[in-house]
Amino acid sequence: MSTRILSLALALLVLAPVRLAGQEGRMAVIVHPQRNGELSSNDIAQIYLRRKRFWDDGTPIVPLNLPSQTPLRTRFSRTVLNQTDARLADYWNRLYYDGILPPATLASTEAVRRYVASDMNAIGYVPEGEVDGSVRVILSLE
Amino acid sequence: MRPRSDMNLAKASLQGVSLWIAWLVFFALVVLSALNAWADPAKQSSPATPPTELDTFGTNTPLGRFSYHAGRGLRLGKTGLTIGGFAIAEMERLEDGERRGSLEEFNFLISYDPVPFAHLFTELGIGSLAEIERGRRGVHSNPGLEVERLFLDLGNRDALKLRFGKYRTPIGRWNLVPRDPLLWTTSEPVIVEEVFDETSTGAMLHGSVFPQDGALSYSLYGTFLPPLDRESDEHPVRRSAGAHIEWASLKGWTLGASYFASQRRNHRWNHLGGADFLWQPHARVELSSEIVFGEGSINNGTMWGLYAQGVVETLPTLYLVGRYERVHPPGGGRDLNLFDLGFAWVPLPYLRFKADYLIADHRNEFASPGLRMSLSLLF
């Protein structure tokens, strides 16, 4: 009996991180359905760092962020930009000195999805489960 | 041949004209954008008004939402105008006995984006608002409007944009963002402050491309106009040209190289080379360094110098900072060794308190060792 309990406990210990990772879910980077082309993870990072500011057709890219400290934004900053919020604040201070502002912030993932659906130039990120036919997924991220 | 005084007069009037033209263009663009903001929304090309950062506070107006975000300025609705800036209070107690405190800078950062392919930007300085100094009675003030920078960026391709106006000379990293709220120490390295002109007035081609895991940026520039603000450039170069290239990796490091050629009144060309790097091996650690060698535009004579700086976040929002600099002065003489040690406290992203002590192995015209403190605010 005790061996079974021990085996069960060990199995739970091994599986727990997998389950936690699964709970975070995948992120989808979304654009307007009429926006063609592909973007790499590096392209998306450069867009959110405001280094890449134009689509290939010359129209301006409007990147959308979630409020600071929200778990999805923190995860996006960590995985795509490889930066912490504190480091990014310092980075944006430097760009502000040349009049360049950080990506616009919307209050919720639903607001991001709705805005992207209405603007050809916008790009945002939402949990993959919230994607519907009004937007196109241009990249899926862990 | 025209008499020299006539030539100086002509040059001064050209300066005046170029400054006035710049301001006229600026205000014309402001008026155009205001008219654009009042135009029928149905005729506007964008399907929705681009959102901004979440407001610290904001209000709706006929020109759109006026919103203020701390440390990111006031955005004036659909006009495309953003007005922000920074203020700095300093105190220093130097080893040569000098003691002073001042409200040193109150600068406005004004940007205007009327259309996606144009970005007009200016930094206006108001100068020293209040100063107290040992040996002088009372509070002294010497305000005056100064155009620190004024440039127009044109282009709708990331790989190629044209900048025209007065901008920071792109040599190394430090000179591009040298203001107190953006730095870790109160004093600048000698190789940034004393070797080349901080700003250039002319044109620049610049852009970025994005190979795997990073951004490769370049700038090619030339000075061919007299400075916009004569007082801030006491000994301007006649002509200059330069290039800067930088690789910024997403893995936390940046590497750059610079070349700068300048011709002063003696018609001889000076050549300056440089390299710079930044490395963030950990979220709480930052290492940076620059080296320059050759002849700059301020002091004639071959020189070289380098600095290396480390920043470590020891407690949340509290950073320990150390910098070593070695300078071989122009025209020879004894090498100067400088150590700057101190801390920076950043309780909010837009508020920074710093204190550091500069140590020099000997005193000369480039080094003023002592204690310096500053409080700076981005607004």
Coordinates of C-alpha atoms in Angstrom, one line a residue:
Chain A
M1 CA 0.0 0.0 0.0
S2 CA 2.7 2.4 1.1
T3 CA 4.6 1.6 -2.2
R4 CA 1.5 2.6 -4.2
I5 CA 1.1 5.8 -2.3
L6 CA 4.7 6.6 -2.8
S7 CA 4.4 5.8 -6.6
L8 CA 1.4 8.0 -6.8
A9 CA 3.1 10.9 -5.0
L10 CA 6.1 10.6 -7.3
A11 CA 3.9 10.5 -10.4
L12 CA 2.1 13.7 -9.2
L13 CA 5.5 15.4 -8.5
V14 CA 6.7 14.6 -12.0
L15 CA 3.4 15.5 -13.7
A16 CA 2.8 18.7 -11.7
P17 CA 5.1 21.0 -13.7
V18 CA 3.7 19.7 -17.0
R19 CA 0.2 20.4 -15.8
L20 CA 1.2 23.9 -14.7
A21 CA 2.8 24.6 -18.0
G22 CA -0.2 23.4 -19.8
Q23 CA -2.4 25.7 -17.7
E24 CA -0.6 28.8 -19.1
G25 CA -1.7 27.8 -22.6
R26 CA -0.4 29.0 -26.0
M27 CA -0.4 32.6 -27.1
A28 CA -1.5 33.7 -30.5
V29 CA -0.1 36.8 -32.2
I30 CA -2.9 38.1 -34.3
V31 CA -3.4 40.5 -37.2
H32 CA -6.3 41.7 -39.4
P33 CA -7.6 38.9 -41.6
Q34 CA -6.7 40.8 -44.7
R35 CA -3.0 41.2 -43.6
N36 CA -1.0 38.8 -45.6
G37 CA 2.5 37.5 -45.2
E38 CA 4.4 35.9 -42.3
L39 CA 6.3 37.2 -39.3
S40 CA 9.0 35.5 -37.4
S41 CA 9.4 35.6 -33.6
N42 CA 12.3 38.1 -34.2
D43 CA 10.1 40.3 -36.4
I44 CA 7.5 40.4 -33.6
A45 CA 10.1 41.3 -31.0
Q46 CA 11.4 44.1 -33.2
I47 CA 7.8 45.4 -33.7
Y48 CA 7.2 45.4 -29.9
L49 CA 10.5 47.2 -29.3
R50 CA 9.4 49.8 -31.9
R51 CA 12.5 49.1 -34.1
K52 CA 10.4 47.7 -36.9
R53 CA 7.7 50.2 -37.4
F54 CA 6.3 49.6 -40.9
W55 CA 4.6 46.8 -42.7
D56 CA 6.2 45.7 -46.0
D57 CA 3.6 47.9 -47.9
G58 CA 4.8 51.0 -46.1
T59 CA 1.9 51.4 -43.7
P60 CA 2.6 51.9 -40.0
I61 CA 2.4 49.0 -37.6
V62 CA 0.2 49.6 -34.6
P63 CA 1.4 47.1 -31.9
L64 CA -1.0 46.6 -29.0
N65 CA 0.0 45.6 -25.5
L66 CA -1.8 44.6 -22.3
P67 CA -1.4 46.5 -19.1
S68 CA 1.8 46.3 -17.2
Q69 CA 2.1 43.4 -14.7
T70 CA -0.6 41.3 -16.4
P71 CA 0.5 37.7 -16.5
L72 CA 0.1 37.4 -20.3
R73 CA 2.2 40.5 -21.0
T74 CA 4.9 39.4 -18.5
R75 CA 5.1 36.1 -20.3
F76 CA 5.1 37.8 -23.7
S77 CA 7.9 40.1 -22.7
R78 CA 9.9 37.3 -21.2
T79 CA 9.5 34.8 -24.1
V80 CA 9.5 37.1 -27.1
L81 CA 11.4 40.2 -26.0
N82 CA 13.7 38.4 -23.6
Q83 CA 13.2 41.3 -21.1
T84 CA 11.8 42.0 -17.7
D85 CA 9.3 44.8 -17.1
A86 CA 12.0 46.9 -15.3
R87 CA 14.5 46.5 -18.2
L88 CA 11.8 47.5 -20.7
A89 CA 10.9 50.6 -18.7
D90 CA 14.5 51.7 -19.0
Y91 CA 14.5 50.9 -22.7
W92 CA 11.3 53.0 -23.2
N93 CA 12.8 55.9 -21.3
R94 CA 15.6 56.0 -23.8
L95 CA 13.3 55.9 -26.8
Y96 CA 11.1 58.6 -25.2
Y97 CA 14.1 60.8 -25.4
D98 CA 13.7 60.7 -29.2
G99 CA 9.9 61.0 -29.1
I100 CA 9.2 57.4 -29.6
L101 CA 6.5 55.9 -27.4
P102 CA 6.0 52.3 -26.4
P103 CA 3.2 50.2 -27.9
A104 CA -0.3 51.3 -27.1
T105 CA -1.9 49.5 -24.1
L106 CA -5.5 48.2 -24.1
A107 CA -7.3 47.0 -21.0
S108 CA -8.1 43.4 -22.0
T109 CA -7.4 40.7 -24.5
E110 CA -10.9 41.1 -25.8
A111 CA -10.2 44.8 -26.5
V112 CA -7.0 43.8 -28.3
R113 CA -8.8 41.2 -30.5
R114 CA -11.6 43.7 -31.3
Y115 CA -9.2 46.4 -32.2
V116 CA -7.1 44.2 -34.4
A117 CA -10.2 43.0 -36.2
S118 CA -11.0 46.7 -37.0
D119 CA -7.6 48.0 -38.1
M120 CA -5.5 46.6 -40.9
N121 CA -2.3 48.0 -39.3
A122 CA -2.7 46.6 -35.8
I123 CA -1.0 43.5 -34.3
G124 CA -1.7 42.1 -30.8
Y125 CA -1.4 38.9 -28.8
V126 CA -4.1 37.0 -27.0
P127 CA -4.5 33.5 -25.5
E128 CA -5.0 31.1 -28.4
G129 CA -8.4 30.0 -27.0
E130 CA -9.8 33.5 -27.5
V131 CA -9.0 33.6 -31.3
D132 CA -12.0 33.7 -33.6
G133 CA -12.6 34.3 -37.3
S134 CA -12.4 38.1 -37.0
V135 CA -8.6 37.9 -36.8
R136 CA -5.7 35.9 -38.3
V137 CA -3.1 34.1 -36.3
I138 CA 0.3 35.1 -37.7
L139 CA 2.4 33.2 -35.1
S140 CA 1.6 30.8 -32.3
L141 CA 3.8 30.9 -29.2
E142 CA 4.3 28.6 -26.2
Chain B
M1 CA 37.2 88.5 -51.5
R2 CA 34.6 89.6 -49.0
P3 CA 35.7 91.0 -45.7
R4 CA 35.6 88.5 -42.8
S5 CA 33.1 90.6 -40.9
D6 CA 30.7 90.5 -43.8
M7 CA 31.1 86.8 -44.1
N8 CA 30.4 86.4 -40.4
L9 CA 27.4 88.6 -40.7
A10 CA 26.1 86.5 -43.7
K11 CA 26.7 83.3 -41.7
A12 CA 24.8 84.7 -38.7
S13 CA 21.9 85.8 -40.8
L14 CA 21.8 82.3 -42.5
Q15 CA 21.6 80.8 -39.1
G16 CA 18.8 83.1 -38.2
V17 CA 17.0 82.3 -41.4
S18 CA 17.4 78.5 -41.0
L19 CA 16.1 78.7 -37.4
W20 CA 13.1 80.7 -38.5
I21 CA 12.4 78.4 -41.4
A22 CA 12.5 75.4 -39.0
W23 CA 10.0 77.0 -36.6
L24 CA 7.7 78.1 -39.5
V25 CA 7.7 74.5 -40.8
F26 CA 7.0 73.3 -37.3
F27 CA 4.0 75.6 -36.7
A28 CA 2.6 75.0 -40.2
L29 CA 2.6 71.3 -39.5
V30 CA 0.8 72.0 -36.1
V31 CA -1.9 74.0 -37.8
L32 CA -2.3 71.4 -40.6
S33 CA -2.7 68.7 -38.0
A34 CA -5.3 70.7 -36.1
L35 CA -7.3 71.1 -39.2
N36 CA -6.9 67.4 -40.0
A37 CA -8.2 66.6 -36.5
W38 CA -11.3 68.7 -37.0
A39 CA -12.0 67.2 -40.5
D40 CA -14.9 64.8 -41.1
P41 CA -13.9 61.5 -39.5
A42 CA -15.5 59.7 -42.4
K43 CA -12.9 61.1 -44.7
Q44 CA -10.0 60.0 -42.5
S45 CA -8.0 57.0 -43.8
S46 CA -7.5 55.2 -40.6
P47 CA -10.4 52.9 -39.6
A48 CA -9.9 53.7 -35.9
T49 CA -8.0 56.1 -33.8
P50 CA -4.8 54.4 -32.6
P51 CA -5.0 53.9 -28.9
T52 CA -2.4 55.1 -26.5
E53 CA -0.9 54.0 -23.2
L54 CA -3.4 53.7 -20.4
D55 CA -3.9 57.2 -19.1
T56 CA -2.6 58.5 -15.8
F57 CA -5.4 61.0 -16.5
G58 CA -7.2 62.1 -19.6
T59 CA -10.1 64.1 -20.9
N60 CA -12.1 64.1 -24.1
T61 CA -12.0 67.2 -26.3
P62 CA -13.1 68.2 -29.8
L63 CA -9.5 67.4 -30.9
G64 CA -9.8 63.9 -29.4
R65 CA -8.7 62.5 -26.1
F66 CA -6.0 64.5 -24.3
S67 CA -4.2 62.0 -22.2
Y68 CA -1.2 62.2 -19.9
H69 CA 0.9 59.2 -18.9
A70 CA 3.5 59.7 -16.3
G71 CA 7.0 59.7 -17.8
R72 CA 5.5 59.5 -21.4
G73 CA 4.1 63.0 -21.8
L74 CA 0.8 64.6 -22.7
R75 CA -0.7 63.3 -25.9
L76 CA -3.0 65.9 -27.6
G77 CA -5.8 63.8 -29.1
K78 CA -5.7 63.4 -32.9
T79 CA -3.3 66.3 -33.5
G80 CA -0.3 63.9 -33.4
L81 CA 1.4 66.1 -30.8
T82 CA 3.0 64.8 -27.7
I83 CA 4.6 67.1 -25.1
G84 CA 6.7 65.8 -22.3
G85 CA 10.2 66.4 -20.9
F86 CA 12.4 66.1 -17.9
A87 CA 13.7 68.2 -15.0
I88 CA 16.9 67.8 -13.0
A89 CA 18.1 69.1 -9.6
E90 CA 21.8 68.7 -8.9
M91 CA 24.1 69.2 -6.0
E92 CA 27.9 68.9 -6.0
R93 CA 30.7 69.1 -3.5
L94 CA 34.0 68.9 -5.4
E95 CA 37.5 68.3 -4.1
D96 CA 38.6 71.7 -5.3
G97 CA 36.2 73.3 -2.8
E98 CA 33.5 74.2 -5.2
R99 CA 30.0 73.6 -3.8
R100 CA 26.8 74.3 -5.7
G101 CA 23.2 73.2 -6.0
S102 CA 20.9 73.9 -8.9
L103 CA 17.7 73.3 -10.7
E104 CA 19.9 72.6 -13.6
E105 CA 17.7 71.6 -16.5
F106 CA 14.0 71.8 -17.4
N107 CA 13.8 70.5 -20.9
F108 CA 10.7 69.9 -23.1
L109 CA 10.5 67.0 -25.5
I110 CA 8.0 67.7 -28.2
S111 CA 7.2 65.3 -31.0
Y112 CA 4.7 65.6 -33.8
D113 CA 3.6 62.8 -36.0
P114 CA 1.1 64.3 -38.5
V115 CA 1.4 61.4 -41.0
P116 CA 2.9 58.0 -40.6
F117 CA 6.0 58.8 -42.7
A118 CA 7.0 62.0 -40.8
H119 CA 8.2 62.4 -37.3
L120 CA 9.2 65.9 -36.2
F121 CA 10.9 66.2 -32.9
T122 CA 12.5 68.9 -30.8
E123 CA 14.1 69.2 -27.4
L124 CA 13.9 72.7 -25.9
G125 CA 16.0 73.5 -22.9
I126 CA 15.2 76.3 -20.5
G127 CA 18.7 76.4 -18.9
S128 CA 19.6 77.0 -15.3
L129 CA 16.5 78.1 -13.4
A130 CA 18.0 78.4 -10.0
E131 CA 21.5 78.0 -8.6
I132 CA 23.2 78.4 -5.3
E133 CA 27.0 78.5 -5.2
R134 CA 29.6 78.7 -2.5
G135 CA 31.1 82.2 -2.4
R136 CA 28.1 83.8 -4.2
R137 CA 25.2 85.3 -2.2
G138 CA 21.6 84.4 -3.0
V139 CA 19.9 82.3 -5.6
H140 CA 21.1 83.0 -9.2
S141 CA 19.1 82.3 -12.3
N142 CA 20.1 82.2 -15.9
P143 CA 17.1 80.9 -17.9
G144 CA 17.1 81.1 -21.7
L145 CA 15.5 79.0 -24.4
E146 CA 17.8 76.7 -26.3
V147 CA 17.1 74.4 -29.2
E148 CA 18.9 71.3 -28.0
R149 CA 17.6 69.3 -30.9
L150 CA 15.2 69.8 -33.8
F151 CA 14.9 67.2 -36.5
L152 CA 12.5 65.7 -39.0
D153 CA 12.5 62.0 -39.8
L154 CA 11.0 61.1 -43.2
G155 CA 10.4 57.6 -44.6
N156 CA 8.0 54.6 -44.5
R157 CA 10.6 51.9 -44.7
D158 CA 12.5 50.6 -41.7
A159 CA 15.6 50.1 -43.7
L160 CA 15.9 53.7 -45.0
K161 CA 14.8 57.0 -43.4
L162 CA 16.1 60.5 -43.8
R163 CA 16.8 62.7 -40.9
F164 CA 17.2 66.4 -41.4
G165 CA 18.0 69.0 -38.7
K166 CA 20.0 69.1 -35.4
Y167 CA 20.5 65.8 -33.8
R168 CA 22.8 64.0 -31.3
T169 CA 26.0 63.0 -33.1
P170 CA 25.8 59.2 -33.3
I171 CA 29.1 58.2 -31.8
G172 CA 29.0 55.3 -29.4
R173 CA 26.0 54.7 -27.0
W174 CA 26.3 57.4 -24.3
N175 CA 26.1 60.4 -26.5
L176 CA 22.7 59.3 -28.0
V177 CA 20.9 59.4 -24.6
P178 CA 23.1 61.6 -22.4
R179 CA 20.4 63.1 -20.1
D180 CA 20.4 62.5 -16.4
P181 CA 17.0 60.7 -16.1
L182 CA 18.4 58.1 -18.5
L183 CA 21.8 57.5 -17.0
W184 CA 23.2 55.6 -14.0
T185 CA 25.8 58.2 -12.9
T186 CA 25.7 62.0 -12.5
S187 CA 28.9 62.7 -14.4
E188 CA 29.7 61.9 -18.1
P189 CA 32.8 60.1 -19.2
V190 CA 35.5 62.4 -20.5
I191 CA 35.5 60.6 -23.9
V192 CA 31.9 61.5 -24.4
E193 CA 32.0 65.1 -23.1
E194 CA 35.4 66.5 -24.3
V195 CA 36.3 64.8 -27.6
F196 CA 33.6 65.5 -30.2
D197 CA 30.6 67.9 -30.7
E198 CA 27.5 66.5 -29.0
T199 CA 25.2 67.5 -31.8
S200 CA 25.4 67.8 -35.6
T201 CA 23.3 69.9 -37.9
G202 CA 22.8 68.4 -41.3
A203 CA 21.3 65.3 -42.7
M204 CA 21.4 61.6 -41.9
L205 CA 20.4 58.4 -43.6
H206 CA 19.5 55.8 -41.1
G207 CA 17.6 52.5 -40.8
S208 CA 17.4 49.0 -39.5
V209 CA 17.2 45.5 -40.9
F210 CA 16.2 42.4 -38.9
P211 CA 18.2 39.3 -39.4
Q212 CA 17.7 36.3 -37.1
D213 CA 17.6 37.2 -33.4
G214 CA 18.4 40.9 -33.6
A215 CA 18.5 44.2 -35.3
L216 CA 21.3 45.7 -37.5
S217 CA 21.1 49.5 -37.5
Y218 CA 23.1 52.0 -39.3
S219 CA 23.4 55.8 -39.7
L220 CA 25.4 57.8 -42.2
Y221 CA 25.5 61.6 -41.6
G222 CA 27.0 64.8 -42.6
T223 CA 27.1 68.3 -41.2
F224 CA 26.8 71.1 -43.7
L225 CA 24.7 73.7 -41.9
P226 CA 25.7 76.2 -39.3
P227 CA 24.4 75.3 -35.8
L228 CA 20.8 76.2 -35.0
D229 CA 21.8 77.6 -31.7
R230 CA 25.1 79.5 -31.9
E231 CA 25.5 79.8 -28.1
S232 CA 25.4 76.1 -27.5
D233 CA 28.1 75.5 -30.1
E234 CA 31.0 77.8 -29.3
H235 CA 33.4 76.2 -31.7
P236 CA 31.4 74.5 -34.3
V237 CA 32.9 72.3 -37.0
R238 CA 32.9 73.6 -40.5
R239 CA 32.0 70.2 -41.9
S240 CA 31.8 66.7 -40.6
A241 CA 30.7 63.2 -41.7
G242 CA 30.4 60.0 -40.0
A243 CA 28.9 56.5 -39.7
H244 CA 27.7 54.3 -36.9
I245 CA 26.7 50.7 -37.2
E246 CA 25.1 48.6 -34.4
W247 CA 24.0 45.0 -33.9
A248 CA 21.4 44.6 -31.1
S249 CA 20.9 41.0 -30.2
L250 CA 17.7 39.8 -28.5
K251 CA 20.0 37.7 -26.3
G252 CA 21.0 40.8 -24.3
W253 CA 24.0 42.2 -26.0
T254 CA 24.7 45.1 -28.3
L255 CA 27.8 45.9 -30.3
G256 CA 28.6 49.1 -32.2
A257 CA 31.3 50.8 -34.2
S258 CA 31.7 54.5 -35.1
Y259 CA 33.7 56.6 -37.5
F260 CA 33.7 60.4 -37.5
A261 CA 35.6 62.9 -39.6
S262 CA 35.5 66.6 -38.8
Q263 CA 37.0 69.7 -40.4
R264 CA 37.5 72.7 -38.2
R265 CA 38.6 76.3 -39.0
N266 CA 42.2 75.2 -39.9
H267 CA 40.7 73.2 -42.8
R268 CA 42.5 70.0 -41.6
W269 CA 40.4 66.9 -41.3
N270 CA 40.4 65.0 -38.0
H271 CA 39.5 61.3 -37.9
L272 CA 38.0 59.5 -34.9
G273 CA 37.1 55.8 -34.6
G274 CA 35.2 54.1 -31.8
A275 CA 33.6 50.9 -30.6
D276 CA 30.9 50.3 -28.0
F277 CA 29.2 47.4 -26.4
L278 CA 26.4 46.6 -23.9
W279 CA 25.8 43.3 -22.2
Q280 CA 23.0 42.3 -20.0
P281 CA 24.0 38.8 -18.8
H282 CA 21.2 38.8 -16.2
A283 CA 18.1 40.9 -15.6
R284 CA 19.8 42.6 -12.7
V285 CA 23.2 43.2 -14.3
E286 CA 24.4 45.6 -17.1
L287 CA 27.9 46.0 -18.4
S288 CA 28.8 48.6 -20.9
S289 CA 31.9 50.0 -22.5
E290 CA 33.1 52.5 -25.1
I291 CA 36.5 53.2 -26.7
V292 CA 37.4 56.1 -29.0
F293 CA 40.7 56.8 -30.7
G294 CA 42.0 59.4 -33.1
E295 CA 41.3 63.1 -33.3
G296 CA 38.0 64.5 -32.3
S297 CA 36.3 67.7 -33.2
I298 CA 36.8 69.6 -29.9
N299 CA 40.4 69.2 -29.0
N300 CA 43.1 69.0 -31.7
G301 CA 45.6 66.2 -31.2
T302 CA 45.5 62.5 -31.2
M303 CA 43.9 60.9 -28.1
W304 CA 42.4 57.7 -27.0
G305 CA 40.2 56.7 -24.1
L306 CA 37.9 54.1 -22.9
Y307 CA 35.4 53.5 -20.1
A308 CA 33.8 50.4 -18.7
Q309 CA 30.7 50.6 -16.5
G310 CA 28.9 48.0 -14.4
V311 CA 25.4 48.3 -12.9
V312 CA 24.0 45.7 -10.5
E313 CA 20.5 45.8 -9.0
T314 CA 21.3 44.8 -5.4
L315 CA 17.8 45.4 -3.9
P316 CA 14.7 46.0 -5.9
T317 CA 14.9 49.5 -7.4
L318 CA 18.4 50.1 -5.9
Y319 CA 21.4 49.9 -8.2
L320 CA 25.1 50.0 -7.4
V321 CA 27.1 51.6 -10.1
G322 CA 30.9 51.6 -10.9
R323 CA 32.8 53.1 -13.8
Y324 CA 36.4 53.1 -14.7
E325 CA 37.8 55.4 -17.4
R326 CA 41.3 55.9 -18.8
V327 CA 42.0 58.8 -21.1
H328 CA 45.2 59.6 -23.0
P329 CA 44.7 63.4 -23.5
P330 CA 44.9 65.1 -26.9
G331 CA 48.4 66.2 -27.6
G332 CA 50.0 63.8 -25.1
G333 CA 50.6 64.3 -21.4
R334 CA 49.9 62.0 -18.5
D335 CA 47.1 59.5 -18.8
L336 CA 44.1 60.2 -16.6
N337 CA 42.5 57.5 -14.6
L338 CA 39.0 58.0 -13.2
F339 CA 36.8 55.9 -11.0
D340 CA 33.1 56.8 -10.4
L341 CA 31.4 54.9 -7.7
G342 CA 27.9 55.3 -6.4
F343 CA 24.3 54.2 -6.5
A344 CA 21.0 55.0 -8.3
W345 CA 17.6 54.6 -6.7
V346 CA 14.7 54.2 -9.2
P347 CA 11.5 54.0 -7.1
L348 CA 9.4 54.7 -10.2
P349 CA 10.4 54.3 -13.9
Y350 CA 10.3 58.1 -14.3
L351 CA 12.0 59.1 -11.1
R352 CA 15.7 58.7 -10.4
F353 CA 17.9 59.7 -7.5
K354 CA 21.7 59.2 -7.9
A355 CA 24.8 59.9 -5.8
D356 CA 28.3 59.1 -6.9
Y357 CA 31.9 60.1 -6.1
L358 CA 34.3 60.7 -8.9
I359 CA 38.0 59.8 -8.0
A360 CA 40.8 60.9 -10.2
D361 CA 44.5 59.9 -10.0
H362 CA 45.4 63.5 -10.7
R363 CA 43.5 66.8 -11.5
N364 CA 43.5 68.4 -14.9
E365 CA 41.2 70.3 -17.1
F366 CA 39.1 67.2 -17.8
A367 CA 38.6 65.9 -14.3
S368 CA 36.7 67.5 -11.4
P369 CA 36.7 64.8 -8.7
G370 CA 34.2 65.0 -5.9
L371 CA 30.7 64.1 -4.8
R372 CA 27.7 64.7 -7.0
M373 CA 24.0 64.0 -6.4
S374 CA 21.0 64.5 -8.6
L375 CA 17.2 64.0 -8.6
S376 CA 15.7 63.7 -12.1
L377 CA 12.1 63.4 -13.2
L378 CA 10.7 62.4 -16.6
F379 CA 7.3 64.0 -17.2

